[in-house]
Tab-separated table of C-alpha atoms in Angstrom:
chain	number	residue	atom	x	y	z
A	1	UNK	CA	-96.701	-4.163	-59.486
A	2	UNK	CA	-94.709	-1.403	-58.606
A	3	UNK	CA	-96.191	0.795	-56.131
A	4	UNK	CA	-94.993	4.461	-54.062
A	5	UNK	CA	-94.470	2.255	-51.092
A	6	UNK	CA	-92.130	-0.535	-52.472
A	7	UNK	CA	-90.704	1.811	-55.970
A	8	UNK	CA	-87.510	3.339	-53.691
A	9	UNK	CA	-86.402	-0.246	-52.477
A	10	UNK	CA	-86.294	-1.692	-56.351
A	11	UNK	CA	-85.711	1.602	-58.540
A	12	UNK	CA	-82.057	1.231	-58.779
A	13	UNK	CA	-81.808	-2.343	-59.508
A	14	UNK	CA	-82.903	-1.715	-63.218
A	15	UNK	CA	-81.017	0.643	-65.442
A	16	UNK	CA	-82.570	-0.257	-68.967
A	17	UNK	CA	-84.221	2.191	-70.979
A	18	UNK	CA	-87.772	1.185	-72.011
A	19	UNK	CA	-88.189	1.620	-76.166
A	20	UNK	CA	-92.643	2.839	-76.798
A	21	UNK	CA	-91.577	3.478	-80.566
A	22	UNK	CA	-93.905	3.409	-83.034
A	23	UNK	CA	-97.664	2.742	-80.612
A	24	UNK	CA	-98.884	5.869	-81.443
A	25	UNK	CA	-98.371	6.941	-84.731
A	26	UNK	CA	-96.824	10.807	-84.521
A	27	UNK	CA	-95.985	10.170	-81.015
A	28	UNK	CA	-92.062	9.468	-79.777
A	29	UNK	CA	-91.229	7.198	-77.146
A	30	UNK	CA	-90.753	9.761	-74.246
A	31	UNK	CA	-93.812	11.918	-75.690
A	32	UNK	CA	-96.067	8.710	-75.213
A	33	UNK	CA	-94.127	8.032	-71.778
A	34	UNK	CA	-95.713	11.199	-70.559
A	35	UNK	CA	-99.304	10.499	-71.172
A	36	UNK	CA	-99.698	6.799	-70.006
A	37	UNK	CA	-100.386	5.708	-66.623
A	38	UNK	CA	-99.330	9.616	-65.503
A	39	UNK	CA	-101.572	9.421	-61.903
A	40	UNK	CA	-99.837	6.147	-60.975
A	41	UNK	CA	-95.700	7.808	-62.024
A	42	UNK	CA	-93.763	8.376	-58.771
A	43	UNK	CA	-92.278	11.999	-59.046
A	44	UNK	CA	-88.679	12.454	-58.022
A	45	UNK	CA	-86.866	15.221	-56.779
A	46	UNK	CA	-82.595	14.764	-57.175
A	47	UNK	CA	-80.557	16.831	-54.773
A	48	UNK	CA	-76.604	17.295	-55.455
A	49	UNK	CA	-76.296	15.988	-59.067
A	50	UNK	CA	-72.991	16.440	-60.061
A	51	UNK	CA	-71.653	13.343	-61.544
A	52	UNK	CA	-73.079	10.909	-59.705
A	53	UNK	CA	-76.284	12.541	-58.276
A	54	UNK	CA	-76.551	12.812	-62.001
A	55	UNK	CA	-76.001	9.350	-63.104
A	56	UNK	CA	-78.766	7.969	-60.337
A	57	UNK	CA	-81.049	11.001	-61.570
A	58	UNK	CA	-81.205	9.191	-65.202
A	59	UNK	CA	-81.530	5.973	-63.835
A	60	UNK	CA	-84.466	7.103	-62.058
A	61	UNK	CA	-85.492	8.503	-65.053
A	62	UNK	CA	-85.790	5.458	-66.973
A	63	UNK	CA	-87.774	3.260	-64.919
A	64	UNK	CA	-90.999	2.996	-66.438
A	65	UNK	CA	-93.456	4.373	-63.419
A	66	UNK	CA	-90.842	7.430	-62.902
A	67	UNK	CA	-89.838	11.112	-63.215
A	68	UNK	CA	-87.715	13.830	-62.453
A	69	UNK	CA	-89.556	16.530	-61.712
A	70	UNK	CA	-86.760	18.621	-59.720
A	71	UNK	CA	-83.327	18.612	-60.069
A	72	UNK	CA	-81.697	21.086	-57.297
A	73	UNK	CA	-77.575	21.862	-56.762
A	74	UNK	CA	-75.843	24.696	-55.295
A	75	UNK	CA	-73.673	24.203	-58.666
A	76	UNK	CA	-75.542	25.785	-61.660
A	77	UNK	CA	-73.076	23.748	-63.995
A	78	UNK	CA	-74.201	20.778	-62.374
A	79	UNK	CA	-77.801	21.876	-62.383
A	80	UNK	CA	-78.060	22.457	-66.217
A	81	UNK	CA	-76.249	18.984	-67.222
A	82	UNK	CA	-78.171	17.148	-65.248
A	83	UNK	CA	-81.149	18.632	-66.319
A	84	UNK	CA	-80.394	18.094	-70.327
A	85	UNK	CA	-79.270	14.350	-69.101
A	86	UNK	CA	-82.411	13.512	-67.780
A	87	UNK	CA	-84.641	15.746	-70.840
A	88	UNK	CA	-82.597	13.568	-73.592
A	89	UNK	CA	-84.224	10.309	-71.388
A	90	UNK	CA	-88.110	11.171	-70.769
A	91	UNK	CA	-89.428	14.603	-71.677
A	92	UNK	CA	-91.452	16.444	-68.654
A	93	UNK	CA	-91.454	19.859	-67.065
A	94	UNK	CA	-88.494	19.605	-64.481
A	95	UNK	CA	-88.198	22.705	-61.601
A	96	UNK	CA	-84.682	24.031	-61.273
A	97	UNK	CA	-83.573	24.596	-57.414
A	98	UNK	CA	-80.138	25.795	-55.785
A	99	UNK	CA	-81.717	25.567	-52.140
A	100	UNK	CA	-83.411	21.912	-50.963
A	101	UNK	CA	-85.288	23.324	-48.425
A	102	UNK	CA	-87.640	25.119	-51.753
A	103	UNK	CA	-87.936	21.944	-53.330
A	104	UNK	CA	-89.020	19.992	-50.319
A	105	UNK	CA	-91.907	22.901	-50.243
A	106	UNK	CA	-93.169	21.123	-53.789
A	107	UNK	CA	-95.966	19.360	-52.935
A	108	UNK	CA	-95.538	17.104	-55.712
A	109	UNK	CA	-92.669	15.438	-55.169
A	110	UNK	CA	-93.164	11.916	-53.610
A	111	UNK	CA	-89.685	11.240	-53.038
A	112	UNK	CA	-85.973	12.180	-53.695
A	113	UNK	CA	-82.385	11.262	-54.300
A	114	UNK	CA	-79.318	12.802	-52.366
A	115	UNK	CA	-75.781	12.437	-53.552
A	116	UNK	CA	-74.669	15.526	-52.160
A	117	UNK	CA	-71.126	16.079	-50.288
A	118	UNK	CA	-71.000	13.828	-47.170
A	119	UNK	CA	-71.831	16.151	-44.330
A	120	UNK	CA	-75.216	17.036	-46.337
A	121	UNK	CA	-76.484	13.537	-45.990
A	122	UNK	CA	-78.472	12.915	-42.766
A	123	UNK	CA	-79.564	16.584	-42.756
A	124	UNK	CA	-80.966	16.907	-46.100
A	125	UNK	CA	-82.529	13.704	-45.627
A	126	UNK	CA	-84.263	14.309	-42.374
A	127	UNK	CA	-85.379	17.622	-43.967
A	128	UNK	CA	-86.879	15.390	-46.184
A	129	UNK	CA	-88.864	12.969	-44.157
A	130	UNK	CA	-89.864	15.574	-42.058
A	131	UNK	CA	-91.596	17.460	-45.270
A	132	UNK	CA	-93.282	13.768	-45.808
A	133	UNK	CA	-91.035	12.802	-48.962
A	134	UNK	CA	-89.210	9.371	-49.390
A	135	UNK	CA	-85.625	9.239	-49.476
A	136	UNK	CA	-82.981	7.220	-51.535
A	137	UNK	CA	-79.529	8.268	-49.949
A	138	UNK	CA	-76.132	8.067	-50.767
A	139	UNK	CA	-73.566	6.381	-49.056
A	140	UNK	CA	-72.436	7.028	-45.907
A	141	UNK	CA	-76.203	7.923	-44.961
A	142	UNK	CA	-74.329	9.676	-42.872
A	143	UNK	CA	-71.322	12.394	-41.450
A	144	UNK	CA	-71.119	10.817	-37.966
A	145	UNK	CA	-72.703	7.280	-36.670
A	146	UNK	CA	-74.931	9.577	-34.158
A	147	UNK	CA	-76.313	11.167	-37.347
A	148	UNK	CA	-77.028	7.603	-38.643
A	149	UNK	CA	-79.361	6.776	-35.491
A	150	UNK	CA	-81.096	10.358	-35.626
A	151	UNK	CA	-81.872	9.284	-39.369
A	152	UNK	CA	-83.543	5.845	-38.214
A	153	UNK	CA	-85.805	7.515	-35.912
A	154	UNK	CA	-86.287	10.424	-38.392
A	155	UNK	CA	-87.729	7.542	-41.034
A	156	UNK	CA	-89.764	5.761	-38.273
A	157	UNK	CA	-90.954	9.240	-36.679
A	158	UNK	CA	-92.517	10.157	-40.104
A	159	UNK	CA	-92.905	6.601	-41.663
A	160	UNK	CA	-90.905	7.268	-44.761
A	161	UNK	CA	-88.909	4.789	-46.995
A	162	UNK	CA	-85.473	5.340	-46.465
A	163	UNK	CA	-82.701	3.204	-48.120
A	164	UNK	CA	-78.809	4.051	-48.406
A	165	UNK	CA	-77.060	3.357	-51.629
A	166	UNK	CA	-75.659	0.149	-50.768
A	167	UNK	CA	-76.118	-1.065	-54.872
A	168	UNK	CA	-74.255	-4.471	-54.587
A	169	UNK	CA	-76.766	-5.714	-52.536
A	170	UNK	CA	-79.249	-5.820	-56.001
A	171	UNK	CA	-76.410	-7.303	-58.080
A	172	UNK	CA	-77.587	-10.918	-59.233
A	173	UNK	CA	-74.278	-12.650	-58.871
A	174	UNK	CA	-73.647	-11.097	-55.565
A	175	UNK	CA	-76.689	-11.925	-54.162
A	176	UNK	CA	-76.579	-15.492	-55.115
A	177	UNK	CA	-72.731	-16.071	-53.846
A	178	UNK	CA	-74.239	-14.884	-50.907
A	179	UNK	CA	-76.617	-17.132	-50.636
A	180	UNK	CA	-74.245	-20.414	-51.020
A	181	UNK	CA	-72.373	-18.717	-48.166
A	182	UNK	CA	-74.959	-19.045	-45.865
A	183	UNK	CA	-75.627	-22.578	-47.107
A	184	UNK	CA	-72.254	-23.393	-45.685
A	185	UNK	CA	-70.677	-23.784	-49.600
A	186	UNK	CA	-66.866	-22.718	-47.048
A	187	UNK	CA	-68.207	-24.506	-43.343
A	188	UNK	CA	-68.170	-21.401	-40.670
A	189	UNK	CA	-67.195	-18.186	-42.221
A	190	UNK	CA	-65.225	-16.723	-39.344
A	191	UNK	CA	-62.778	-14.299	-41.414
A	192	UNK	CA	-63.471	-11.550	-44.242
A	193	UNK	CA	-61.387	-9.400	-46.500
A	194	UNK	CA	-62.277	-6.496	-48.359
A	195	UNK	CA	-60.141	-4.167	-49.705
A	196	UNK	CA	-59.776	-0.367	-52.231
A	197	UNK	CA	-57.116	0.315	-54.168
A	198	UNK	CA	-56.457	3.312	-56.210
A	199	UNK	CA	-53.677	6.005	-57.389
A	200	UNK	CA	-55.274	9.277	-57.217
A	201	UNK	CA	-52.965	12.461	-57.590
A	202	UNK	CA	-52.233	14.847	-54.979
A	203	UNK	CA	-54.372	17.710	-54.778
A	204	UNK	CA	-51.842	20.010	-53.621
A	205	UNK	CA	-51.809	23.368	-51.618
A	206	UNK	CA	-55.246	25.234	-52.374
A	207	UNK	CA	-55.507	28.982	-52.827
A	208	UNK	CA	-57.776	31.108	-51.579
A	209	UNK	CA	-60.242	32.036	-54.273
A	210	UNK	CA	-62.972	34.554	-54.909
A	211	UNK	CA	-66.150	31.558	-55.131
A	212	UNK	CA	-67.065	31.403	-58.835
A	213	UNK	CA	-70.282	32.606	-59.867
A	214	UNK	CA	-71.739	29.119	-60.453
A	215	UNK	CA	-71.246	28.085	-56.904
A	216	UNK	CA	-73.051	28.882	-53.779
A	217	UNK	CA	-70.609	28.442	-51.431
A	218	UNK	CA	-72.485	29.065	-48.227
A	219	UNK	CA	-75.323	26.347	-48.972
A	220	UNK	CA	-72.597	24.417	-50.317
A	221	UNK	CA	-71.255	23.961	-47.059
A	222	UNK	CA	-74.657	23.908	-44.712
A	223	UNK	CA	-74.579	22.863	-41.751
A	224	UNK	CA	-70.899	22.639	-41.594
A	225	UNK	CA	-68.193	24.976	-40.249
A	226	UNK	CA	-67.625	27.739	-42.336
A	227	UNK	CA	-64.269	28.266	-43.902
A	228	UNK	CA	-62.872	30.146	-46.737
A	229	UNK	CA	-63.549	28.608	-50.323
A	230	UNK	CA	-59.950	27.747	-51.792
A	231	UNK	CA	-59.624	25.991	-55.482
A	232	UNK	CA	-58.622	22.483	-54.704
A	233	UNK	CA	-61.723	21.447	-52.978
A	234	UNK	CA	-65.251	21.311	-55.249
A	235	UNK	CA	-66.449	19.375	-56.974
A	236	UNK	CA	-64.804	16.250	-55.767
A	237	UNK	CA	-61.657	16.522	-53.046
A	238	UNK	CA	-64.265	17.697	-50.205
A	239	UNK	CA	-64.006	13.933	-50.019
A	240	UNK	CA	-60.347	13.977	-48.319
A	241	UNK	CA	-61.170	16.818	-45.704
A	242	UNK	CA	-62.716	15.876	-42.184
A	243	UNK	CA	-64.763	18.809	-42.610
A	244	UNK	CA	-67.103	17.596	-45.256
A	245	UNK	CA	-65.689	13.703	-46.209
A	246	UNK	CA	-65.463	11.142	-44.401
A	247	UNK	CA	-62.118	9.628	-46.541
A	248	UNK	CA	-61.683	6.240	-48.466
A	249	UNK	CA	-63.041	4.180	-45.542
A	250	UNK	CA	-66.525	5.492	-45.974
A	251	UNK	CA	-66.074	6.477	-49.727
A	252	UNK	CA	-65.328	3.028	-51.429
A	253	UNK	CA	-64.986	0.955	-47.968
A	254	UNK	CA	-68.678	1.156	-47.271
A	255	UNK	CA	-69.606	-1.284	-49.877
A	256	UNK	CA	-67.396	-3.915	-49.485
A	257	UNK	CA	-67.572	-3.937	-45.840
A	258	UNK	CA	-71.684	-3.918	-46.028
A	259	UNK	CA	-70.769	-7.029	-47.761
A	260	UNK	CA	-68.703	-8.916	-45.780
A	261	UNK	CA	-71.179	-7.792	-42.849
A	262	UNK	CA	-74.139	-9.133	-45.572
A	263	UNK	CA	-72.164	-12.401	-46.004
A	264	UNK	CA	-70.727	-13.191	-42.294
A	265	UNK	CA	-74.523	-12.014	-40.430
A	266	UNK	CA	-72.611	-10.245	-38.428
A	267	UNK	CA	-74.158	-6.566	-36.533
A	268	UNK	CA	-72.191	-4.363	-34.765
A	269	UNK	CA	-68.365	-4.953	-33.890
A	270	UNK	CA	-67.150	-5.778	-30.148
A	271	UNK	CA	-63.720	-3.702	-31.036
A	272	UNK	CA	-62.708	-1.920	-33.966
A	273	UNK	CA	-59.093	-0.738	-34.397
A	274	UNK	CA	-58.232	1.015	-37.583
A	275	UNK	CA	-54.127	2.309	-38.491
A	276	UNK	CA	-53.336	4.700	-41.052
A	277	UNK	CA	-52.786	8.482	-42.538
A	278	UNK	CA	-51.935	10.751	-45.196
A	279	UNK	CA	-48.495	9.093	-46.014
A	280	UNK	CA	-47.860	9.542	-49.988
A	281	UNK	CA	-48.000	13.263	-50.483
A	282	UNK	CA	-47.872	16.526	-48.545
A	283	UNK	CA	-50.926	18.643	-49.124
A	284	UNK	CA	-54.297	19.833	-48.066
A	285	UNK	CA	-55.697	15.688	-48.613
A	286	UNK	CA	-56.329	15.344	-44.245
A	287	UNK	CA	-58.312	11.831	-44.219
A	288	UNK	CA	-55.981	8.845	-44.186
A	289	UNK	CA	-54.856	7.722	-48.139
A	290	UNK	CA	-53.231	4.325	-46.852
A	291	UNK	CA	-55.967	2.493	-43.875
A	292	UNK	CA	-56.487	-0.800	-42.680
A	293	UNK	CA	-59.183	-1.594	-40.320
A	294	UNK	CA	-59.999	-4.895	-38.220
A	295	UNK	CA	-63.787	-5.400	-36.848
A	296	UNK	CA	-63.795	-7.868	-34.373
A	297	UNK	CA	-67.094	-9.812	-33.102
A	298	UNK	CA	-68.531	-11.450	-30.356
A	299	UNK	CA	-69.414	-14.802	-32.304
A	300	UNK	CA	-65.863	-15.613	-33.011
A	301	UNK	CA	-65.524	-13.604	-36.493
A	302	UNK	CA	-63.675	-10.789	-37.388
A	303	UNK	CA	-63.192	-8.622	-40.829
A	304	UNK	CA	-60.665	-6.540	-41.966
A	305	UNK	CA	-60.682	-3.184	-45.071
A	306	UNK	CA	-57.582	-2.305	-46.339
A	307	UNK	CA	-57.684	1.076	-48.296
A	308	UNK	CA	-54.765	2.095	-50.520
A	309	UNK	CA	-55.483	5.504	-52.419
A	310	UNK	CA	-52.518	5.884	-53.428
A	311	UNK	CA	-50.854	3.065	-54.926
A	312	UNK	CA	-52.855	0.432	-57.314
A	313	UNK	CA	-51.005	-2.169	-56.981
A	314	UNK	CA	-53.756	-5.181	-56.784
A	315	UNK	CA	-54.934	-7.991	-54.352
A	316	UNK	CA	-56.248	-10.915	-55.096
A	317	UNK	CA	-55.966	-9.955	-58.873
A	318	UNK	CA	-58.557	-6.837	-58.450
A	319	UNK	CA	-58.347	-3.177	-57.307
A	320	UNK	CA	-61.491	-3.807	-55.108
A	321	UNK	CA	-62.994	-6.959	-53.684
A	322	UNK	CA	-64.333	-8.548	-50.445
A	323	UNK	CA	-63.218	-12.080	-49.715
A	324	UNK	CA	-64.245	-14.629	-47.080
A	325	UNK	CA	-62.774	-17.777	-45.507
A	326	UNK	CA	-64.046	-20.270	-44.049
C-alpha cells in the first residue's frame, strides 16, 4: 500500500504508465484516473522543470496514487512544456508559478520535486519543509556540504521526507550486484573506481544580453550573487560556473561515487585530495573539465572519480561506470 509517508521514497522507482481503457464506458483512461481513489492521490508540486525537472514531473505523473498539481519555473518556456507533458499523461487542473515561495503557500500540495540550478537546492528545499511539504531533491541536495547538514536538520526539525535523487540505488541489477558484494562474491573490497566521460563543446565567451522576456533573471539566480545575465549561461552551462554549479564532480560524479560508497560501507573520508581544471578550451566554463579525485578511509579502503568532460575516450569499455576490487 502506498501511503503519503512512504510514496516519496518509492515514486521514482516505477516509470510505467498505467492503461484504465475501456472500465467505464465514455470515460478515457486519464478521465477515469481523476475520479478514483482522488482523497487517497498524493498532490505534487515540481519546481525548475526544464528538461529534467520535466522528465521526473511525468514520472510522477504516472504513478497511479499521483498528481501534478503545480508546475513552477522562472522560465515560462519551460513552464508551458512541462505543463502540456504532464496534461498529455493524466488530465487535472495544474497551477502555473514563476516564484516557489507562492506555490509553497498552496495548501494542497503534499509534497514537491526540485531540479532547479544547483545553488537553488538546499534553499528551496528547506523553504519547503519549513511550509510542511515533502521533498524529492535533485542531486547535489546541495551548493556547499554546510548546506547539506542545515538540510538534515531542516527535515528532522519539521519531520518531512526528504530523499536526494540518487536513482541507481532503485535499479534492480544494481541493487543485487550490491548485494553479492557484501556477501564477499571479491573477499575485502578495499579499492573502488568510478569514472565520467564526455565531449561537450566549449561554450565560449558570453555576451552581455538584455534577459529575454521568458526569463526571470533575478529569481533565477536567488540567493546567489548577482551578476549580469550574458547568453552562454541558461538553461544548462550554469553547471560549469562556481557561482551556481558545482562542475562534473557533483553533476555526473555524485552517482557513481554514492555507489562505490553504497558498495564499500564506507561514511565519510579521512583525506580527500582531488587534481584538475579547465584544460581543453579557453572560455567562460570555470569548474574543472578534466578531475580525478582519491577518498581515502580509515578502515583501510580508498576510492577514486575520474571526470573527463572533454574527451570520450572510454574506460573499462563504458563512458561511465563504478568498479570495485577486491
Amino acid at each position: 500500500m502506498v501511503t503519503r509517508r512512504n510514496f516519496i521514497k518509492r515514486a521514482i522507482v516505477g516509470s510505467a504508465a498505467l492503461s484504465f481503457g475501456g472500465v467505464l464506458e465514455g470515460f478515457s483512461a486519464k478521465s477515469y484516473n481523476n475520479i478514483v481513489g482522488a482523497n487517497e492521490r498524493i498532490k505534487v508540486g515540481a519546481i525548475g522543470v526544464n528538461s529534467r525537472g520535466r522528465a521526473l514531473a511525468c514520472n510522477f505523473a504516472k504513478q497511479k496514487n499521483c498528481e501534478i498539481v503545480g508546475v513552477c519555473d522562472v522560465d515560462s518556456r519551460a513552464l508551458q512544456k512541462c505543463k502540456e507533458a504532464v496534461l498529455k499523461i493524466k488530465e487535472n487542473s495544474i497551477g502555473e508559478y514563476k516564484d516557489l515561495r507562492m506555490m509553497l503557500e498552496n495548501k494542497n500540495i503534499d509534497a514537491v520535486l526540485i531540479a532547479t540550478p544547483d545553488h537553488w537546492h538546499a534553499p528551496a528545499a528547506l523553504l519547503a519543509v519549513k511550509a510542511g511539504k515533502h521533498v524529492y531533491l535533485e542531486k547535489p541536495c546541495s551548493h556547499s556540504p554546510e548546506e547539506g547538514e542545515i538540510l538534515i536538520k531542516g527535515a528532522q526539525k519539521y519531520n518531512r521526507i526528504m530523499q536526494m535523487g540518487n536513482q541507481r540505488r532503485s535499479w534492480p541489477n544494481v541493487v543485487e550486484a550490491i548485494e553479492e558484494l557484501k556477501n564477499g562474491i571479491i573477499g575485502n573490497v578495499y579499492f573502488g573506481k568510478s569514472w565520467y566521460t564526455n565531449n561537450r563543446p566549449s561554450i565560449g565567451i558570453g555576451k552581455e544580453v538584455p534577459v529575454p522576456e521568458w526569463l526571470d533573471w533575478d529569481l533565477w539566480q536567488g540567493p546567489a550573487p548577482r551578476v549580469t545575465y550574458k547568453d552562454n549561461i541558461h538553461p544548462y552551462n550554469w553547471h560549469w560556473f562556481w557561482r551556481w554549479g558545482t562542475g562534473e564532480a557533483l553533476n555526473n560524479g555524485t552517482h557513481m561515487v554514492d555507489i562505490l560508497r553504497w558498495g564499500m560501507e564506507v561514511e565519510y573520508p579521512t583525506m580527500v585530495t582531488s587534481v584538475g581544471g579547465r584544460y581543453r578550451y579557453k572560455d567562460d566554463w570555470e569548474t574543472p573539465d578534466t578531475q580525478v579525485i582519491s577518498y581515502e578511509f580509515g578502515n583501510g579502503k580508498m576510492m577514486t572519480w575520474e571526470g573527463r568532460s572533454c574527451n570520450s575516450q572510454n574506460i573499462e569499455g563504458s563512458s561511465v561506470g563504478a568498479m570495485f576490487y577486491g
